[in-house]
């Protein structure tokens, strides 16, 4: 069978399954999640063996160590996968929520109901834990999903998919509600992102190159995350202790996540006192500092930041630092160079905090908190399928609600339009 | 200046204006709307003269009568334009609405704020009233907009744009918050829908061909409306009087709108008694009936409906009629052949009404009401920029709220991630 027909079959199955998932009751979806978790724990040895096969092939193919790390399953990551699914059971089911009902002068009563998106295509790298997470979130939100993981993880993903299908079937739900693309052929992705009759939304997870390519070629709406160029602005009216703590945590808590600060902006009135304290921490932790001229005048060991630095997501122990004259210049910098992901102000000033909240055009805007909090679990979503830097539909961490939309409901009593 | 540079300038201006519009207060936006309405009334003679020029050219170019009708301005349509803008003043400002704040175990308090999308590109046919409406809605929702109307309306649109710019300036808002593309060159559209650095969303309004082309070529998210293939299902437990009234109104109130019923589904247990009553009205009003075999057995004058009929948006006094065995077959027909726009059930049965609400995958789902109610004004949105048949972001009638999204707000007190 050629790849186009294979994918059309996958799509048709997904569309049919999505109808059944949309009306599945909460109890059945939860039963499926628990059964999948049980199957994953029971099959731990099989999963490890399949992963071993993938790892050997990946090593032979010379996959980078960082990617091998992500591909590797352990007993602990398998337990975490199962636990993640069980935690989704406890989350409120968003499907069918109704509200905002109002009577209109015509006599009809109009409100909204939350409903699944339908069929969600998820394209991701060779990270087997994403397979279980994404399947679970789509099941709980009443969607059918087509998963296309990195081909390096194929055997392991197939083993997980077997558990998922078993769990779905045991709860009386269609096994085709979660389908894994079984071919390593890259043309499958091209089909997936263009078959708009079968797929309602695509969520790519991975490097910027992959996401840009998918966004460019997709004929289906894409919920995506590009850069995470996050800022902390330390205002002259900042509490210095909070400022130092947040500047430390936002940069050094972890270097690779998208919500890690990449650029520190400091008000010129406080720069000479606060920057040396922060720099001492960065030096101790081995963070390379790149600064504007004013920063370099305070921190002799800061190298020169170029225009390119302000636009760079380092994902590494490097930080760019700029001294700014006031809040307006700070916000202008953020809105110009940032990626509209997550930005924070440190200030005790009420008016400036409100201005920052309103005028910074980012998915998450924070006052006196570390940018590292921009996360589905920290926000109370229970889980996240990703973090969106788009402006329409879902912004920031995308949880179950981001996998649904609202339709209009009209209750009438025989009304007609006059 | 070549078209690419011209559009880049338009885009850059729009992006800059969007920053100012996002922080504009409600009073200033309302003042602009009132001032634009005043200017349009004051310049009525100028608008009519410009429209006259467009009409003459359009007639010389042999534009179809229906399109000439839409292009034509009258004193009455100008008054309606001004009134529409004044009614937007009374609508609540969605920008800056905050809610859902919850404390998290970490100590941070997380909630959401409603914010403008940014820059909205609107592509529409030669309908000058859309220019004023779209400008007004984008202003009230704090967005900058780039308008590309049908080139047949260029002079008239320019005259309206002059009023809009004057109104914006008089309220201290940037005149570039609303820009009209001044060139008739079609390449401008190609630039508009691909300059993702300057445009956040595209809303095409017009024929299906235009919308499909734009969706295919856009590199910016599109909020779109394709077909309106709407259904009414008359259940065997329907109140016959309501069923007849709704089947009449949903089809014959107006034939051209997208929320007009195109296919009537009737339960086989009630078909023989209800269809003749409905057919009598259709006959009287000159509606051509196309039916399945069971329909034809009841209505001798119904011609044969083909598979193609179930997929057709007639926008004309034609209706397709199918007799179905039960609710499941009706919903299966709707979800298979419909366009996910608006579908209604007529029934007195509680359980079937709930099942229809949940399982029909359409932007508007109605019980005992005419599909013609699917409209921004009827739903209480105050105005609408269009009706979306997409599933992500906004579904159904799109009003001010559909021109905004929500960002996350985090109130902290120096918290860092553990």
mmCIF file with all atom_site columns, N, CA and C in Angstrom, chain B residues 20-66:
data_model
loop_
_atom_site.group_PDB
_atom_site.id
_atom_site.type_symbol
_atom_site.label_atom_id
_atom_site.label_alt_id
_atom_site.label_comp_id
_atom_site.label_asym_id
_atom_site.label_entity_id
_atom_site.label_seq_id
_atom_site.pdbx_PDB_ins_code
_atom_site.Cartn_x
_atom_site.Cartn_y
_atom_site.Cartn_z
_atom_site.occupancy
_atom_site.B_iso_or_equiv
_atom_site.pdbx_formal_charge
_atom_site.auth_seq_id
_atom_site.auth_comp_id
_atom_site.auth_asym_id
_atom_site.auth_atom_id
_atom_site.pdbx_PDB_model_num
ATOM 1   N N  . UNK B 1 20 ? -0.042  50.409 20.335  1.00 0.00 ? 20 UNK B N  1
ATOM 2   C CA . UNK B 1 20 ? -0.758  51.541 20.923  1.00 0.00 ? 20 UNK B CA 1
ATOM 3   C C  . UNK B 1 20 ? -2.232  51.200 21.137  1.00 0.00 ? 20 UNK B C  1
ATOM 4   N N  . UNK B 1 21 ? -2.802  50.465 20.187  1.00 0.00 ? 21 UNK B N  1
ATOM 5   C CA . UNK B 1 21 ? -4.218  50.099 20.325  1.00 0.00 ? 21 UNK B CA 1
ATOM 6   C C  . UNK B 1 21 ? -4.427  49.146 21.505  1.00 0.00 ? 21 UNK B C  1
ATOM 7   N N  . UNK B 1 22 ? -3.447  48.264 21.738  1.00 0.00 ? 22 UNK B N  1
ATOM 8   C CA . UNK B 1 22 ? -3.597  47.279 22.813  1.00 0.00 ? 22 UNK B CA 1
ATOM 9   C C  . UNK B 1 22 ? -3.699  47.957 24.172  1.00 0.00 ? 22 UNK B C  1
ATOM 10  N N  . UNK B 1 23 ? -3.053  49.127 24.306  1.00 0.00 ? 23 UNK B N  1
ATOM 11  C CA . UNK B 1 23 ? -3.126  49.795 25.603  1.00 0.00 ? 23 UNK B CA 1
ATOM 12  C C  . UNK B 1 23 ? -4.093  50.971 25.606  1.00 0.00 ? 23 UNK B C  1
ATOM 13  N N  . UNK B 1 24 ? -4.764  51.222 24.486  1.00 0.00 ? 24 UNK B N  1
ATOM 14  C CA . UNK B 1 24 ? -5.742  52.320 24.427  1.00 0.00 ? 24 UNK B CA 1
ATOM 15  C C  . UNK B 1 24 ? -6.860  52.064 25.422  1.00 0.00 ? 24 UNK B C  1
ATOM 16  N N  . UNK B 1 25 ? -7.302  53.115 26.114  1.00 0.00 ? 25 UNK B N  1
ATOM 17  C CA . UNK B 1 25 ? -8.378  52.849 27.061  1.00 0.00 ? 25 UNK B CA 1
ATOM 18  C C  . UNK B 1 25 ? -9.739  52.860 26.365  1.00 0.00 ? 25 UNK B C  1
ATOM 19  N N  . UNK B 1 26 ? -10.709 52.317 27.061  1.00 0.00 ? 26 UNK B N  1
ATOM 20  C CA . UNK B 1 26 ? -12.049 52.122 26.497  1.00 0.00 ? 26 UNK B CA 1
ATOM 21  C C  . UNK B 1 26 ? -12.650 53.445 26.031  1.00 0.00 ? 26 UNK B C  1
ATOM 22  N N  . UNK B 1 27 ? -12.445 54.489 26.816  1.00 0.00 ? 27 UNK B N  1
ATOM 23  C CA . UNK B 1 27 ? -13.000 55.795 26.454  1.00 0.00 ? 27 UNK B CA 1
ATOM 24  C C  . UNK B 1 27 ? -12.472 56.299 25.124  1.00 0.00 ? 27 UNK B C  1
ATOM 25  N N  . UNK B 1 28 ? -11.182 56.158 24.910  1.00 0.00 ? 28 UNK B N  1
ATOM 26  C CA . UNK B 1 28 ? -10.594 56.633 23.654  1.00 0.00 ? 28 UNK B CA 1
ATOM 27  C C  . UNK B 1 28 ? -11.128 55.829 22.467  1.00 0.00 ? 28 UNK B C  1
ATOM 28  N N  . UNK B 1 29 ? -11.255 54.523 22.651  1.00 0.00 ? 29 UNK B N  1
ATOM 29  C CA . UNK B 1 29 ? -11.754 53.691 21.552  1.00 0.00 ? 29 UNK B CA 1
ATOM 30  C C  . UNK B 1 29 ? -13.209 54.054 21.230  1.00 0.00 ? 29 UNK B C  1
ATOM 31  N N  . UNK B 1 30 ? -14.005 54.282 22.269  1.00 0.00 ? 30 UNK B N  1
ATOM 32  C CA . UNK B 1 30 ? -15.399 54.685 22.038  1.00 0.00 ? 30 UNK B CA 1
ATOM 33  C C  . UNK B 1 30 ? -15.488 56.056 21.380  1.00 0.00 ? 30 UNK B C  1
ATOM 34  N N  . UNK B 1 31 ? -14.613 56.974 21.808  1.00 0.00 ? 31 UNK B N  1
ATOM 35  C CA . UNK B 1 31 ? -14.613 58.309 21.200  1.00 0.00 ? 31 UNK B CA 1
ATOM 36  C C  . UNK B 1 31 ? -14.299 58.197 19.706  1.00 0.00 ? 31 UNK B C  1
ATOM 37  N N  . UNK B 1 32 ? -13.360 57.325 19.365  1.00 0.00 ? 32 UNK B N  1
ATOM 38  C CA . UNK B 1 32 ? -13.023 57.139 17.950  1.00 0.00 ? 32 UNK B CA 1
ATOM 39  C C  . UNK B 1 32 ? -14.225 56.603 17.171  1.00 0.00 ? 32 UNK B C  1
ATOM 40  N N  . UNK B 1 33 ? -14.922 55.625 17.747  1.00 0.00 ? 33 UNK B N  1
ATOM 41  C CA . UNK B 1 33 ? -16.089 55.053 17.048  1.00 0.00 ? 33 UNK B CA 1
ATOM 42  C C  . UNK B 1 33 ? -17.154 56.120 16.799  1.00 0.00 ? 33 UNK B C  1
ATOM 43  N N  . UNK B 1 34 ? -17.425 56.934 17.816  1.00 0.00 ? 34 UNK B N  1
ATOM 44  C CA . UNK B 1 34 ? -18.420 58.007 17.643  1.00 0.00 ? 34 UNK B CA 1
ATOM 45  C C  . UNK B 1 34 ? -17.957 59.016 16.599  1.00 0.00 ? 34 UNK B C  1
ATOM 46  N N  . UNK B 1 35 ? -16.677 59.369 16.643  1.00 0.00 ? 35 UNK B N  1
ATOM 47  C CA . UNK B 1 35 ? -16.164 60.366 15.698  1.00 0.00 ? 35 UNK B CA 1
ATOM 48  C C  . UNK B 1 35 ? -16.199 59.829 14.262  1.00 0.00 ? 35 UNK B C  1
ATOM 49  N N  . UNK B 1 36 ? -15.932 58.530 14.090  1.00 0.00 ? 36 UNK B N  1
ATOM 50  C CA . UNK B 1 36 ? -16.002 57.942 12.746  1.00 0.00 ? 36 UNK B CA 1
ATOM 51  C C  . UNK B 1 36 ? -17.449 57.974 12.243  1.00 0.00 ? 36 UNK B C  1
ATOM 52  N N  . UNK B 1 37 ? -18.383 57.637 13.133  1.00 0.00 ? 37 UNK B N  1
ATOM 53  C CA . UNK B 1 37 ? -19.807 57.675 12.750  1.00 0.00 ? 37 UNK B CA 1
ATOM 54  C C  . UNK B 1 37 ? -20.206 59.092 12.334  1.00 0.00 ? 37 UNK B C  1
ATOM 55  N N  . UNK B 1 38 ? -19.766 60.074 13.113  1.00 0.00 ? 38 UNK B N  1
ATOM 56  C CA . UNK B 1 38 ? -20.069 61.471 12.772  1.00 0.00 ? 38 UNK B CA 1
ATOM 57  C C  . UNK B 1 38 ? -19.486 61.831 11.401  1.00 0.00 ? 38 UNK B C  1
ATOM 58  N N  . UNK B 1 39 ? -18.233 61.458 11.168  1.00 0.00 ? 39 UNK B N  1
ATOM 59  C CA . UNK B 1 39 ? -17.566 61.810 9.915   1.00 0.00 ? 39 UNK B CA 1
ATOM 60  C C  . UNK B 1 39 ? -18.250 61.146 8.721   1.00 0.00 ? 39 UNK B C  1
ATOM 61  N N  . UNK B 1 40 ? -18.686 59.899 8.915   1.00 0.00 ? 40 UNK B N  1
ATOM 62  C CA . UNK B 1 40 ? -19.376 59.194 7.820   1.00 0.00 ? 40 UNK B CA 1
ATOM 63  C C  . UNK B 1 40 ? -20.690 59.890 7.483   1.00 0.00 ? 40 UNK B C  1
ATOM 64  N N  . UNK B 1 41 ? -21.415 60.316 8.498   1.00 0.00 ? 41 UNK B N  1
ATOM 65  C CA . UNK B 1 41 ? -22.682 61.029 8.230   1.00 0.00 ? 41 UNK B CA 1
ATOM 66  C C  . UNK B 1 41 ? -22.412 62.385 7.565   1.00 0.00 ? 41 UNK B C  1
ATOM 67  N N  . UNK B 1 42 ? -21.408 63.077 8.067   1.00 0.00 ? 42 UNK B N  1
ATOM 68  C CA . UNK B 1 42 ? -21.063 64.382 7.506   1.00 0.00 ? 42 UNK B CA 1
ATOM 69  C C  . UNK B 1 42 ? -20.636 64.250 6.047   1.00 0.00 ? 42 UNK B C  1
ATOM 70  N N  . UNK B 1 43 ? -19.858 63.183 5.756   1.00 0.00 ? 43 UNK B N  1
ATOM 71  C CA . UNK B 1 43 ? -19.320 62.997 4.403   1.00 0.00 ? 43 UNK B CA 1
ATOM 72  C C  . UNK B 1 43 ? -20.227 62.145 3.506   1.00 0.00 ? 43 UNK B C  1
ATOM 73  N N  . UNK B 1 44 ? -21.486 62.008 3.887   1.00 0.00 ? 44 UNK B N  1
ATOM 74  C CA . UNK B 1 44 ? -22.381 61.115 3.133   1.00 0.00 ? 44 UNK B CA 1
ATOM 75  C C  . UNK B 1 44 ? -22.351 61.410 1.632   1.00 0.00 ? 44 UNK B C  1
ATOM 76  N N  . UNK B 1 45 ? -22.388 62.708 1.280   1.00 0.00 ? 45 UNK B N  1
ATOM 77  C CA . UNK B 1 45 ? -22.404 63.077 -0.145  1.00 0.00 ? 45 UNK B CA 1
ATOM 78  C C  . UNK B 1 45 ? -21.106 62.651 -0.832  1.00 0.00 ? 45 UNK B C  1
ATOM 79  N N  . UNK B 1 46 ? -19.997 62.812 -0.136  1.00 0.00 ? 46 UNK B N  1
ATOM 80  C CA . UNK B 1 46 ? -18.702 62.401 -0.697  1.00 0.00 ? 46 UNK B CA 1
ATOM 81  C C  . UNK B 1 46 ? -18.652 60.883 -0.893  1.00 0.00 ? 46 UNK B C  1
ATOM 82  N N  . UNK B 1 47 ? -19.172 60.170 0.102   1.00 0.00 ? 47 UNK B N  1
ATOM 83  C CA . UNK B 1 47 ? -19.187 58.708 0.002   1.00 0.00 ? 47 UNK B CA 1
ATOM 84  C C  . UNK B 1 47 ? -20.046 58.268 -1.186  1.00 0.00 ? 47 UNK B C  1
ATOM 85  N N  . UNK B 1 48 ? -21.195 58.908 -1.331  1.00 0.00 ? 48 UNK B N  1
ATOM 86  C CA . UNK B 1 48 ? -22.076 58.546 -2.438  1.00 0.00 ? 48 UNK B CA 1
ATOM 87  C C  . UNK B 1 48 ? -21.409 58.847 -3.780  1.00 0.00 ? 48 UNK B C  1
ATOM 88  N N  . UNK B 1 49 ? -20.696 59.972 -3.848  1.00 0.00 ? 49 UNK B N  1
ATOM 89  C CA . UNK B 1 49 ? -20.017 60.340 -5.102  1.00 0.00 ? 49 UNK B CA 1
ATOM 90  C C  . UNK B 1 49 ? -18.918 59.327 -5.431  1.00 0.00 ? 49 UNK B C  1
ATOM 91  N N  . UNK B 1 50 ? -18.147 58.958 -4.403  1.00 0.00 ? 50 UNK B N  1
ATOM 92  C CA . UNK B 1 50 ? -17.081 57.977 -4.628  1.00 0.00 ? 50 UNK B CA 1
ATOM 93  C C  . UNK B 1 50 ? -17.682 56.643 -5.058  1.00 0.00 ? 50 UNK B C  1
ATOM 94  N N  . UNK B 1 51 ? -18.777 56.278 -4.411  1.00 0.00 ? 51 UNK B N  1
ATOM 95  C CA . UNK B 1 51 ? -19.451 55.031 -4.745  1.00 0.00 ? 51 UNK B CA 1
ATOM 96  C C  . UNK B 1 51 ? -19.986 55.074 -6.179  1.00 0.00 ? 51 UNK B C  1
ATOM 97  N N  . UNK B 1 52 ? -20.498 56.249 -6.584  1.00 0.00 ? 52 UNK B N  1
ATOM 98  C CA . UNK B 1 52 ? -21.005 56.432 -7.936  1.00 0.00 ? 52 UNK B CA 1
ATOM 99  C C  . UNK B 1 52 ? -19.907 56.128 -8.958  1.00 0.00 ? 52 UNK B C  1
ATOM 100 N N  . UNK B 1 53 ? -18.717 56.658 -8.653  1.00 0.00 ? 53 UNK B N  1
ATOM 101 C CA . UNK B 1 53 ? -17.552 56.434 -9.522  1.00 0.00 ? 53 UNK B CA 1
ATOM 102 C C  . UNK B 1 53 ? -17.249 54.926 -9.625  1.00 0.00 ? 53 UNK B C  1
ATOM 103 N N  . UNK B 1 54 ? -17.257 54.236 -8.465  1.00 0.00 ? 54 UNK B N  1
ATOM 104 C CA . UNK B 1 54 ? -17.022 52.791 -8.460  1.00 0.00 ? 54 UNK B CA 1
ATOM 105 C C  . UNK B 1 54 ? -18.113 52.057 -9.243  1.00 0.00 ? 54 UNK B C  1
ATOM 106 N N  . UNK B 1 55 ? -19.364 52.474 -9.034  1.00 0.00 ? 55 UNK B N  1
ATOM 107 C CA . UNK B 1 55 ? -20.489 51.796 -9.689  1.00 0.00 ? 55 UNK B CA 1
ATOM 108 C C  . UNK B 1 55 ? -20.388 51.915 -11.210 1.00 0.00 ? 55 UNK B C  1
ATOM 109 N N  . UNK B 1 56 ? -20.033 53.111 -11.668 1.00 0.00 ? 56 UNK B N  1
ATOM 110 C CA . UNK B 1 56 ? -19.936 53.315 -13.118 1.00 0.00 ? 56 UNK B CA 1
ATOM 111 C C  . UNK B 1 56 ? -18.867 52.419 -13.723 1.00 0.00 ? 56 UNK B C  1
ATOM 112 N N  . UNK B 1 57 ? -17.716 52.379 -13.056 1.00 0.00 ? 57 UNK B N  1
ATOM 113 C CA . UNK B 1 57 ? -16.640 51.529 -13.545 1.00 0.00 ? 57 UNK B CA 1
ATOM 114 C C  . UNK B 1 57 ? -17.075 50.060 -13.531 1.00 0.00 ? 57 UNK B C  1
ATOM 115 N N  . UNK B 1 58 ? -17.733 49.670 -12.434 1.00 0.00 ? 58 UNK B N  1
ATOM 116 C CA . UNK B 1 58 ? -18.144 48.274 -12.290 1.00 0.00 ? 58 UNK B CA 1
ATOM 117 C C  . UNK B 1 58 ? -19.153 47.899 -13.373 1.00 0.00 ? 58 UNK B C  1
ATOM 118 N N  . UNK B 1 59 ? -20.081 48.811 -13.660 1.00 0.00 ? 59 UNK B N  1
ATOM 119 C CA . UNK B 1 59 ? -21.052 48.536 -14.720 1.00 0.00 ? 59 UNK B CA 1
ATOM 120 C C  . UNK B 1 59 ? -20.343 48.410 -16.067 1.00 0.00 ? 59 UNK B C  1
ATOM 121 N N  . UNK B 1 60 ? -19.395 49.327 -16.300 1.00 0.00 ? 60 UNK B N  1
ATOM 122 C CA . UNK B 1 60 ? -18.632 49.288 -17.550 1.00 0.00 ? 60 UNK B CA 1
ATOM 123 C C  . UNK B 1 60 ? -17.864 47.976 -17.668 1.00 0.00 ? 60 UNK B C  1
ATOM 124 N N  . UNK B 1 61 ? -17.401 47.452 -16.521 1.00 0.00 ? 61 UNK B N  1
ATOM 125 C CA . UNK B 1 61 ? -16.650 46.192 -16.514 1.00 0.00 ? 61 UNK B CA 1
ATOM 126 C C  . UNK B 1 61 ? -17.571 44.976 -16.549 1.00 0.00 ? 61 UNK B C  1
ATOM 127 N N  . UNK B 1 62 ? -18.885 45.236 -16.520 1.00 0.00 ? 62 UNK B N  1
ATOM 128 C CA . UNK B 1 62 ? -19.842 44.134 -16.625 1.00 0.00 ? 62 UNK B CA 1
ATOM 129 C C  . UNK B 1 62 ? -19.995 43.311 -15.361 1.00 0.00 ? 62 UNK B C  1
ATOM 130 N N  . UNK B 1 63 ? -19.866 43.938 -14.201 1.00 0.00 ? 63 UNK B N  1
ATOM 131 C CA . UNK B 1 63 ? -20.047 43.212 -12.939 1.00 0.00 ? 63 UNK B CA 1
ATOM 132 C C  . UNK B 1 63 ? -21.486 42.682 -12.858 1.00 0.00 ? 63 UNK B C  1
ATOM 133 N N  . UNK B 1 64 ? -21.643 41.486 -12.288 1.00 0.00 ? 64 UNK B N  1
ATOM 134 C CA . UNK B 1 64 ? -22.978 40.885 -12.156 1.00 0.00 ? 64 UNK B CA 1
ATOM 135 C C  . UNK B 1 64 ? -23.903 41.757 -11.312 1.00 0.00 ? 64 UNK B C  1
ATOM 136 N N  . UNK B 1 65 ? -25.222 41.700 -11.604 1.00 0.00 ? 65 UNK B N  1
ATOM 137 C CA . UNK B 1 65 ? -26.182 42.520 -10.851 1.00 0.00 ? 65 UNK B CA 1
ATOM 138 C C  . UNK B 1 65 ? -26.109 42.298 -9.334  1.00 0.00 ? 65 UNK B C  1
ATOM 139 N N  . UNK B 1 66 ? -25.952 41.021 -8.901  1.00 0.00 ? 66 UNK B N  1
ATOM 140 C CA . UNK B 1 66 ? -25.920 40.745 -7.459  1.00 0.00 ? 66 UNK B CA 1
ATOM 141 C C  . UNK B 1 66 ? -24.733 41.446 -6.806  1.00 0.00 ? 66 UNK B C  1
#
